[in-house]
């Protein structure tokens, strides 16, 4: 299920696989089971069930976009390296003080054509990644608000951080990334709290990191 704008649920969202482009505004609802990806902020009364139903929520990220950006950045790196190699060889030939043979002239022409081609590829990839960077930046401030509790069996993804809930977490809770990219839990007063006894933190190796975002900015 793909929802381009906001999601609103009054009571319960159960065993649903959904992607929400903006916010999930469900302050009175319970999320149980399935997998929910939210571009902005998600708000629920409760997440998970007493029986430990596996429930996954992705905040401010979409796996498909992450994969496309990573592939684009790899292609951009290759294109820049190829362009640099062609530029270096062309400069060597142009600075050669000797007689210009037909073979050298032919290589210069080929290098000029190759360089123009790599310039076009770099420009196209940079434009695409710049737009992607804007989309990523737009969703970086997404968070999770839970008013009552989060139960074991719930897994929360944000940025490249993963929180696996092992013990019940009483609300209200505000969960989001800080400026360093770490997942932070705050209480209803906005005070950061420790949840190390109730949550296991992992790293999502496939997700975009702050360094990746910086790479997108430099690509732009």
mmCIF file of C-alpha atoms in Angstrom:
data_model
loop_
_atom_site.group_PDB
_atom_site.id
_atom_site.type_symbol
_atom_site.label_atom_id
_atom_site.label_comp_id
_atom_site.label_asym_id
_atom_site.label_seq_id
_atom_site.Cartn_x
_atom_site.Cartn_y
_atom_site.Cartn_z
ATOM 1 C CA UNK A 1 0.000 0.000 0.000
ATOM 2 C CA UNK A 2 1.493 3.342 -1.093
ATOM 3 C CA UNK A 3 0.109 6.569 0.350
ATOM 4 C CA UNK A 4 1.532 9.704 -1.230
ATOM 5 C CA UNK A 5 0.472 12.178 1.443
ATOM 6 C CA UNK A 6 -0.708 11.645 5.055
ATOM 7 C CA UNK A 7 -2.081 8.522 6.721
ATOM 8 C CA UNK A 8 -4.865 8.754 9.306
ATOM 9 C CA UNK A 9 -6.080 5.766 11.314
ATOM 10 C CA UNK A 10 -8.607 6.019 14.162
ATOM 11 C CA UNK A 11 -8.263 2.683 15.941
ATOM 12 C CA UNK A 12 -5.897 -0.004 14.684
ATOM 13 C CA UNK A 13 -3.479 -0.756 11.856
ATOM 14 C CA UNK A 14 -2.758 -4.480 11.784
ATOM 15 C CA UNK A 15 -0.406 -6.612 9.667
ATOM 16 C CA UNK A 16 -0.159 -3.936 7.007
ATOM 17 C CA UNK A 17 2.759 -3.214 4.689
ATOM 18 C CA UNK A 18 2.549 0.459 3.764
ATOM 19 C CA UNK A 19 4.661 3.398 2.611
ATOM 20 C CA UNK A 20 3.527 6.894 3.638
ATOM 21 C CA UNK A 21 4.992 9.851 1.762
ATOM 22 C CA UNK A 22 4.441 12.375 4.547
ATOM 23 C CA UNK A 23 3.089 11.799 8.075
ATOM 24 C CA UNK A 24 1.185 9.041 9.848
ATOM 25 C CA UNK A 25 -1.221 10.980 12.075
ATOM 26 C CA UNK A 26 -2.695 8.236 14.258
ATOM 27 C CA UNK A 27 -2.523 9.515 17.860
ATOM 28 C CA UNK A 28 -5.326 7.229 19.093
ATOM 29 C CA UNK A 29 -4.450 4.152 17.037
ATOM 30 C CA UNK A 30 -2.438 1.001 17.693
ATOM 31 C CA UNK A 31 0.108 -0.322 15.168
ATOM 32 C CA UNK A 32 0.454 -4.102 15.335
ATOM 33 C CA UNK A 33 2.435 -6.244 12.916
ATOM 34 C CA UNK A 34 3.566 -5.542 9.373
ATOM 35 C CA UNK A 35 5.993 -2.931 8.115
ATOM 36 C CA UNK A 36 5.377 0.809 7.897
ATOM 37 C CA UNK A 37 7.677 3.344 6.177
ATOM 38 C CA UNK A 38 6.971 7.009 6.923
ATOM 39 C CA UNK A 39 8.646 9.930 5.189
ATOM 40 C CA UNK A 40 7.881 12.408 7.962
ATOM 41 C CA UNK A 41 6.642 11.888 11.503
ATOM 42 C CA UNK A 42 4.623 8.918 12.762
ATOM 43 C CA UNK A 43 2.305 9.289 15.758
ATOM 44 C CA UNK A 44 0.563 6.371 17.489
ATOM 45 C CA UNK A 45 -0.961 5.553 20.843
ATOM 46 C CA UNK A 46 0.793 2.173 20.968
ATOM 47 C CA UNK A 47 3.098 0.114 18.790
ATOM 48 C CA UNK A 48 3.299 -3.670 19.109
ATOM 49 C CA UNK A 49 1.287 -6.229 21.046
ATOM 50 C CA UNK A 50 1.481 -8.174 24.295
ATOM 51 C CA UNK A 51 2.249 -11.330 22.308
ATOM 52 C CA UNK A 52 5.341 -9.744 20.747
ATOM 53 C CA UNK A 53 4.009 -9.529 17.185
ATOM 54 C CA UNK A 54 6.927 -8.489 14.902
ATOM 55 C CA UNK A 55 6.286 -4.874 13.934
ATOM 56 C CA UNK A 56 8.684 -2.740 11.908
ATOM 57 C CA UNK A 57 8.622 0.997 11.342
ATOM 58 C CA UNK A 58 10.994 2.992 9.115
ATOM 59 C CA UNK A 59 11.294 6.699 9.902
ATOM 60 C CA UNK A 60 12.244 9.314 7.323
ATOM 61 C CA UNK A 61 13.657 6.778 4.902
ATOM 62 C CA UNK A 62 12.677 4.594 1.983
ATOM 63 C CA UNK A 63 14.880 1.598 1.221
ATOM 64 C CA UNK A 64 14.324 1.873 -2.538
ATOM 65 C CA UNK A 65 15.502 5.515 -2.555
ATOM 66 C CA UNK A 66 18.536 4.648 -0.429
ATOM 67 C CA UNK A 67 19.559 1.929 -2.865
ATOM 68 C CA UNK A 68 19.121 4.166 -5.913
ATOM 69 C CA UNK A 69 21.172 6.949 -4.309
ATOM 70 C CA UNK A 70 23.987 4.589 -3.375
ATOM 71 C CA UNK A 71 24.077 3.197 -6.914
ATOM 72 C CA UNK A 72 24.064 6.724 -8.338
ATOM 73 C CA UNK A 73 26.926 7.795 -6.089
ATOM 74 C CA UNK A 74 28.984 4.783 -7.166
ATOM 75 C CA UNK A 75 28.337 5.603 -10.821
ATOM 76 C CA UNK A 76 29.241 9.243 -10.211
ATOM 77 C CA UNK A 77 32.514 8.232 -8.567
ATOM 78 C CA UNK A 78 33.393 6.016 -11.539
ATOM 79 C CA UNK A 79 32.497 8.747 -14.034
ATOM 80 C CA UNK A 80 34.622 11.318 -12.213
ATOM 81 C CA UNK A 81 37.592 8.933 -12.076
ATOM 82 C CA UNK A 82 37.302 8.180 -15.806
ATOM 83 C CA UNK A 83 37.006 11.899 -16.576
ATOM 84 C CA UNK A 84 40.086 12.680 -14.491
ATOM 85 C CA UNK A 85 42.108 9.985 -16.265
ATOM 86 C CA UNK A 86 41.065 11.264 -19.688
ATOM 87 C CA UNK A 87 41.855 14.868 -18.679
ATOM 88 C CA UNK A 88 45.307 13.907 -17.392
ATOM 89 C CA UNK A 89 46.203 11.975 -20.557
ATOM 90 C CA UNK A 90 44.920 14.772 -22.804
ATOM 91 C CA UNK A 91 47.005 17.354 -20.942
ATOM 92 C CA UNK A 92 50.077 15.145 -21.291
ATOM 93 C CA UNK A 93 49.629 14.940 -25.045
ATOM 94 C CA UNK A 94 48.893 18.636 -25.444
ATOM 95 C CA UNK A 95 51.957 19.604 -23.430
ATOM 96 C CA UNK A 96 54.230 17.333 -25.458
ATOM 97 C CA UNK A 97 56.714 19.566 -27.232
ATOM 98 C CA UNK A 98 57.601 16.998 -29.848
ATOM 99 C CA UNK A 99 56.229 16.478 -33.297
ATOM 100 C CA UNK A 100 52.534 15.695 -33.426
ATOM 101 C CA UNK A 101 52.158 12.459 -35.286
ATOM 102 C CA UNK A 102 48.957 11.227 -36.849
ATOM 103 C CA UNK A 103 48.556 8.651 -34.086
ATOM 104 C CA UNK A 104 48.910 11.355 -31.404
ATOM 105 C CA UNK A 105 46.434 13.582 -33.230
ATOM 106 C CA UNK A 106 43.992 10.688 -33.439
ATOM 107 C CA UNK A 107 44.373 9.928 -29.716
ATOM 108 C CA UNK A 108 43.792 13.594 -28.862
ATOM 109 C CA UNK A 109 40.575 13.607 -30.860
ATOM 110 C CA UNK A 110 39.401 10.408 -29.185
ATOM 111 C CA UNK A 111 40.239 11.779 -25.740
ATOM 112 C CA UNK A 112 38.371 15.011 -26.432
ATOM 113 C CA UNK A 113 35.298 13.034 -27.459
ATOM 114 C CA UNK A 114 35.651 10.751 -24.413
ATOM 115 C CA UNK A 115 36.061 13.723 -22.085
ATOM 116 C CA UNK A 116 32.920 15.383 -23.462
ATOM 117 C CA UNK A 117 31.023 12.139 -22.910
ATOM 118 C CA UNK A 118 32.187 11.822 -19.289
ATOM 119 C CA UNK A 119 31.347 15.487 -18.658
ATOM 120 C CA UNK A 120 27.793 14.824 -19.843
ATOM 121 C CA UNK A 121 27.483 11.767 -17.604
ATOM 122 C CA UNK A 122 28.834 13.612 -14.565
ATOM 123 C CA UNK A 123 26.426 16.499 -15.170
ATOM 124 C CA UNK A 124 23.423 14.166 -15.524
ATOM 125 C CA UNK A 125 24.290 12.115 -12.441
ATOM 126 C CA UNK A 126 24.935 15.261 -10.410
ATOM 127 C CA UNK A 127 21.534 16.664 -11.362
ATOM 128 C CA UNK A 128 19.767 13.433 -10.396
ATOM 129 C CA UNK A 129 21.641 13.126 -7.102
ATOM 130 C CA UNK A 130 20.999 16.769 -6.267
ATOM 131 C CA UNK A 131 17.258 16.143 -6.550
ATOM 132 C CA UNK A 132 17.613 12.962 -4.505
ATOM 133 C CA UNK A 133 19.588 14.858 -1.864
ATOM 134 C CA UNK A 134 16.734 17.328 -1.600
ATOM 135 C CA UNK A 135 14.281 14.487 -1.017
ATOM 136 C CA UNK A 136 16.522 12.913 1.627
ATOM 137 C CA UNK A 137 17.042 16.254 3.385
ATOM 138 C CA UNK A 138 13.314 16.873 3.365
ATOM 139 C CA UNK A 139 12.692 13.672 5.347
ATOM 140 C CA UNK A 140 15.656 13.803 7.753
ATOM 141 C CA UNK A 141 13.648 15.416 10.552
ATOM 142 C CA UNK A 142 11.084 12.627 10.708
ATOM 143 C CA UNK A 143 10.367 11.137 14.115
ATOM 144 C CA UNK A 144 8.144 8.785 16.076
ATOM 145 C CA UNK A 145 5.690 9.894 18.769
ATOM 146 C CA UNK A 146 4.128 7.200 20.959
ATOM 147 C CA UNK A 147 1.703 8.234 23.697
ATOM 148 C CA UNK A 148 1.145 5.012 25.643
ATOM 149 C CA UNK A 149 3.813 2.351 25.082
ATOM 150 C CA UNK A 150 6.040 0.401 22.700
ATOM 151 C CA UNK A 151 6.079 -3.360 23.248
ATOM 152 C CA UNK A 152 8.694 -6.079 22.574
ATOM 153 C CA UNK A 153 8.807 -7.292 19.001
ATOM 154 C CA UNK A 154 8.969 -3.758 17.592
ATOM 155 C CA UNK A 155 11.936 -2.724 15.419
ATOM 156 C CA UNK A 156 12.524 0.945 14.592
ATOM 157 C CA UNK A 157 14.735 2.118 11.711
ATOM 158 C CA UNK A 158 15.928 5.723 11.374
ATOM 159 C CA UNK A 159 18.871 6.778 9.237
ATOM 160 C CA UNK A 160 21.376 3.948 9.570
ATOM 161 C CA UNK A 161 20.326 3.169 13.153
ATOM 162 C CA UNK A 162 18.153 0.296 14.311
ATOM 163 C CA UNK A 163 16.407 -0.063 17.672
ATOM 164 C CA UNK A 164 15.052 -3.482 18.640
ATOM 165 C CA UNK A 165 12.652 -3.253 21.570
ATOM 166 C CA UNK A 166 13.236 -6.056 24.098
ATOM 167 C CA UNK A 167 11.220 -4.786 27.058
ATOM 168 C CA UNK A 168 8.105 -2.598 27.246
ATOM 169 C CA UNK A 169 8.746 1.138 26.901
ATOM 170 C CA UNK A 170 6.162 3.378 28.589
ATOM 171 C CA UNK A 171 5.115 6.567 26.841
ATOM 172 C CA UNK A 172 4.993 9.289 26.045
ATOM 173 C CA UNK A 173 8.075 8.931 23.845
ATOM 174 C CA UNK A 174 9.619 11.071 21.121
ATOM 175 C CA UNK A 175 12.145 9.141 19.015
ATOM 176 C CA UNK A 176 14.296 10.729 16.324
ATOM 177 C CA UNK A 177 17.883 11.230 15.122
ATOM 178 C CA UNK A 178 20.145 13.836 16.683
ATOM 179 C CA UNK A 179 22.629 16.004 14.767
ATOM 180 C CA UNK A 180 25.228 13.210 14.879
ATOM 181 C CA UNK A 181 22.848 10.664 13.412
ATOM 182 C CA UNK A 182 22.250 8.738 16.658
ATOM 183 C CA UNK A 183 18.746 7.579 17.583
ATOM 184 C CA UNK A 184 17.562 9.462 20.673
ATOM 185 C CA UNK A 185 14.626 8.696 22.972
ATOM 186 C CA UNK A 186 12.976 11.593 24.844
ATOM 187 C CA UNK A 187 10.135 11.642 27.355
ATOM 188 C CA UNK A 188 7.024 13.802 27.275
ATOM 189 C CA UNK A 189 8.983 16.765 28.642
ATOM 190 C CA UNK A 190 11.555 16.544 25.832
ATOM 191 C CA UNK A 191 14.261 15.186 28.143
ATOM 192 C CA UNK A 192 16.588 12.554 26.696
ATOM 193 C CA UNK A 193 16.289 9.222 28.495
ATOM 194 C CA UNK A 194 18.366 6.031 28.539
ATOM 195 C CA UNK A 195 16.687 2.909 27.177
ATOM 196 C CA UNK A 196 19.752 0.660 27.104
ATOM 197 C CA UNK A 197 18.054 -1.915 29.351
ATOM 198 C CA UNK A 198 14.976 -2.155 27.130
ATOM 199 C CA UNK A 199 16.394 -1.662 23.636
ATOM 200 C CA UNK A 200 19.176 -3.233 21.589
ATOM 201 C CA UNK A 201 20.773 -0.823 19.143
ATOM 202 C CA UNK A 202 22.239 -1.985 15.833
ATOM 203 C CA UNK A 203 23.564 -0.367 12.650
ATOM 204 C CA UNK A 204 21.860 -0.769 9.285
ATOM 205 C CA UNK A 205 24.814 -1.241 6.929
ATOM 206 C CA UNK A 206 22.660 -0.726 3.841
ATOM 207 C CA UNK A 207 21.208 2.636 4.855
ATOM 208 C CA UNK A 208 22.469 6.103 3.995
ATOM 209 C CA UNK A 209 24.636 7.746 6.656
ATOM 210 C CA UNK A 210 25.484 11.380 7.427
ATOM 211 C CA UNK A 211 28.660 10.829 5.413
ATOM 212 C CA UNK A 212 26.533 9.751 2.466
ATOM 213 C CA UNK A 213 24.438 12.908 2.820
ATOM 214 C CA UNK A 214 27.655 14.939 2.831
ATOM 215 C CA UNK A 215 28.649 13.117 -0.353
ATOM 216 C CA UNK A 216 25.342 14.065 -1.927
ATOM 217 C CA UNK A 217 25.944 17.688 -0.978
ATOM 218 C CA UNK A 218 29.405 17.640 -2.574
ATOM 219 C CA UNK A 219 27.932 15.994 -5.673
ATOM 220 C CA UNK A 220 25.621 18.968 -5.967
#
